Amino acid sequence: SQTIHQWPATLVQPVGSPLSLECTVEGTSNPNLYWYRQAAGRGLQLLFYSVGIGQISSEVPQNLSASRPQDRQFILSSKKLLLSDSGFYLCACTRGNTEAFFGQGTRLTVV
Amino acid sequence: AQTVTQSQPEMSVQEAETVTLSCTYDTSENNYYLFWYKQPPSRQMILVIRQEAYKQQNATENRFSVNFQKAAKSFSLKISDSQLGDTAMYFCAFMKPYGGATNKLIFGTGTLLAVQP
């Protein structure tokens, strides 16, 4: 079965600093990959999804970007963080009709 | 576009009792998958149960079962004999079973369930 590695687990960054969160997948090839953000006590907002290398779809306009340089690697980035970028970020993958598998998440606090 | 609605932001149930969480969705598709995920305080997402839309029989996993009403686009989760470890946020999710760009996983806003001793 698929395993998702996501890091770091916790991150505190100052406003205006850059961001790079990485997610890698094991146990499958050519997965669909997703980045979700979850505000405290709230639901999961889909930020980006990717169906293949270099193919990124953005769901909401925002200060973030995503890239997929390899089949099983998905990166979430920002050039300059805002306070509103704080939240819990989850990477997920699906492969065909299977359930989604999730990483452990990254708790980002922008100060 | 598909949407998933969970109208109960919070619910509470006594230990050993039964609770039902509601979920409705909107789609024009005939084939799709529905899921319930559990997110405990650790925030790890855990699959609770999955339902294929082409199956009329409701899915069951131990104390967890669903009431899938395709015509009504309703997908509720019943938890029987509630346990303290069931305390978590529960998310309903929808996915179309096609590959490529349409294979997105869409979540509802979640229901926070508290099991009281």
XYZ file of C-alpha atoms in Angstrom:
228
model
C 0.000 0.000 0.000
C 0.962 3.598 -0.442
C 2.965 5.502 2.138
C 3.294 9.264 2.160
C 6.200 11.041 3.755
C 5.614 14.675 4.549
C 7.984 17.054 6.254
C 8.597 18.985 8.333
C 5.976 18.151 10.953
C 6.097 21.590 12.535
C 7.349 24.878 11.165
C 7.434 28.419 12.516
C 8.316 31.035 9.963
C 8.375 34.846 10.002
C 6.136 36.871 7.738
C 7.797 37.489 4.388
C 10.016 34.418 4.518
C 9.899 31.654 1.869
C 8.272 28.265 2.343
C 8.945 24.805 1.009
C 6.982 21.751 2.158
C 7.801 18.427 0.598
C 5.778 15.279 0.122
C 6.978 11.991 -1.337
C 5.012 8.847 -2.075
C 6.072 5.222 -1.879
C 4.313 2.088 -3.066
C 2.633 3.344 -6.202
C 3.366 5.047 -9.490
C 1.590 7.819 -11.372
C -0.621 8.821 -8.444
C -2.826 11.881 -8.238
C -1.365 14.159 -5.585
C -3.077 16.796 -3.490
C -2.260 19.598 -1.073
C -4.962 20.491 1.437
C -5.009 23.181 4.096
C -6.972 22.925 7.308
C -7.547 25.948 9.524
C -7.972 25.271 13.251
C -11.163 23.278 13.854
C -12.218 23.609 10.245
C -12.560 21.486 7.133
C -10.102 20.547 4.436
C -9.614 23.067 1.675
C -8.127 21.694 -1.539
C -5.286 23.951 -2.633
C -3.611 22.107 -5.501
C -3.799 18.775 -7.246
C -1.589 17.130 -9.800
C -2.249 14.267 -12.202
C 1.322 13.994 -13.479
C 4.810 15.459 -13.591
C 4.680 19.197 -14.172
C 0.860 19.221 -14.201
C -0.570 21.400 -11.465
C -4.136 22.632 -11.002
C -4.876 25.393 -8.516
C -8.219 25.387 -6.767
C -8.108 28.795 -5.105
C -6.098 31.946 -5.791
C -3.549 32.420 -3.069
C -0.031 33.181 -2.033
C 1.120 29.613 -2.542
C 2.327 27.536 -5.478
C 2.954 23.854 -6.063
C 5.318 21.855 -8.216
C 5.752 18.206 -9.141
C 9.300 17.695 -10.369
C 9.103 13.887 -10.133
C 6.291 11.365 -10.350
C 6.144 10.795 -6.594
C 7.244 14.182 -5.314
C 4.955 17.124 -4.624
C 6.180 20.445 -3.257
C 4.239 23.340 -1.788
C 6.010 26.699 -1.881
C 5.691 30.365 -1.195
C 8.058 33.216 -1.955
C 6.768 35.411 0.893
C 4.593 34.018 3.657
C 1.592 35.906 5.026
C 0.041 35.557 8.467
C -3.022 34.057 6.777
C -0.917 31.172 5.457
C -0.815 29.665 8.955
C -2.583 26.334 9.206
C -2.258 22.585 8.991
C -1.163 21.319 5.579
C -1.865 17.796 4.413
C -0.477 15.999 1.395
C -2.575 13.167 -0.035
C -2.512 10.739 -2.946
C -5.031 8.639 -4.813
C -4.425 5.962 -7.373
C -7.375 4.971 -9.499
C -10.376 4.045 -7.408
C -8.587 3.467 -4.137
C -8.972 5.476 -0.991
C -6.812 8.510 -0.408
C -3.659 8.152 1.667
C -2.443 11.048 3.752
C 0.823 12.284 5.129
C 1.237 13.171 8.792
C 0.703 16.842 8.069
C 2.692 20.020 8.674
C 1.637 22.563 11.241
C 2.753 25.941 9.891
C 2.730 29.011 12.083
C 3.590 32.322 10.477
C 4.665 34.918 13.039
C -18.871 20.900 -9.819
C -19.240 18.402 -7.035
C -19.965 19.621 -3.522
C -20.161 17.831 -0.182
C -22.204 19.228 2.709
C -22.064 18.261 6.358
C -24.722 20.233 8.196
C -23.735 19.228 11.745
C -20.607 21.124 12.884
C -20.612 19.399 16.278
C -22.317 16.426 17.874
C -22.184 14.697 21.216
C -23.098 11.145 22.218
C -22.936 9.093 25.390
C -20.588 6.169 25.526
C -22.212 2.924 24.273
C -24.990 4.773 22.469
C -25.556 5.174 18.732
C -25.007 8.347 16.728
C -25.630 9.236 13.084
C -23.621 11.820 11.168
C -25.188 13.372 8.083
C -23.692 14.068 4.682
C -25.243 15.178 1.420
C -23.530 15.727 -1.894
C -24.270 17.135 -5.278
C -23.147 15.560 -8.525
C -24.427 14.792 -11.987
C -22.302 11.658 -12.194
C -23.723 8.163 -11.944
C -20.572 6.364 -10.822
C -18.463 7.638 -7.943
C -17.058 6.781 -4.544
C -17.995 8.119 -1.129
C -15.864 7.976 1.994
C -15.957 8.757 5.664
C -12.637 9.758 7.199
C -11.850 10.176 10.868
C -9.360 12.746 12.130
C -8.503 12.253 15.829
C -6.594 14.886 17.831
C -3.357 13.557 16.326
C -4.736 14.941 13.006
C -3.851 11.780 11.115
C -6.562 11.032 8.554
C -7.989 7.531 8.929
C -10.368 5.890 6.472
C -13.486 4.690 8.284
C -15.621 3.332 5.461
C -16.024 3.467 1.685
C -19.084 3.111 -0.543
C -19.178 2.551 -4.294
C -22.169 4.286 -5.861
C -22.975 1.354 -8.126
C -23.460 -0.929 -5.113
C -26.907 -0.772 -3.574
C -25.833 -2.575 -0.422
C -24.747 -0.275 2.363
C -21.143 -0.659 3.455
C -20.393 -1.873 6.979
C -17.164 -1.999 8.987
C -17.633 -3.397 12.480
C -19.446 -0.687 14.509
C -19.570 1.678 11.529
C -22.217 1.530 8.831
C -23.610 3.870 6.228
C -27.050 4.671 4.926
C -26.479 5.406 1.245
C -29.465 6.937 -0.522
C -28.327 7.541 -4.096
C -31.483 9.250 -5.346
C -31.453 11.621 -2.396
C -27.664 12.048 -2.642
C -27.336 11.282 1.020
C -24.556 9.348 2.760
C -24.899 9.189 6.538
C -22.574 7.399 8.946
C -23.909 5.436 11.902
C -21.623 4.637 14.799
C -22.963 1.973 17.118
C -21.793 1.300 20.681
C -19.835 4.569 20.706
C -16.446 4.458 22.396
C -14.326 7.222 23.854
C -11.790 6.593 21.099
C -14.385 7.573 18.522
C -14.001 11.196 19.595
C -12.705 12.924 16.472
C -13.535 15.108 13.519
C -15.364 13.127 10.833
C -15.182 14.093 7.184
C -17.399 12.944 4.364
C -15.657 12.845 0.978
C -16.549 12.307 -2.684
C -14.425 11.080 -5.566
C -15.189 10.294 -9.188
C -13.624 7.004 -10.307
C -11.939 8.341 -13.406
C -8.302 8.990 -13.936
C -6.787 12.265 -14.909
C -7.899 15.732 -13.963
C -11.408 14.772 -12.903
C -10.269 12.399 -10.188
C -10.366 14.941 -7.361
C -11.160 14.079 -3.771
C -13.624 16.605 -2.345
C -14.281 16.890 1.395
C -17.133 18.260 3.450
C -16.519 20.724 6.258
C -16.500 18.049 8.935
C -18.455 17.109 12.064
C -16.716 17.208 15.419
C -17.964 14.240 17.445
C -17.478 14.103 21.199
C -18.163 10.825 23.013
C -19.032 11.484 26.642
C -18.231 8.960 29.401
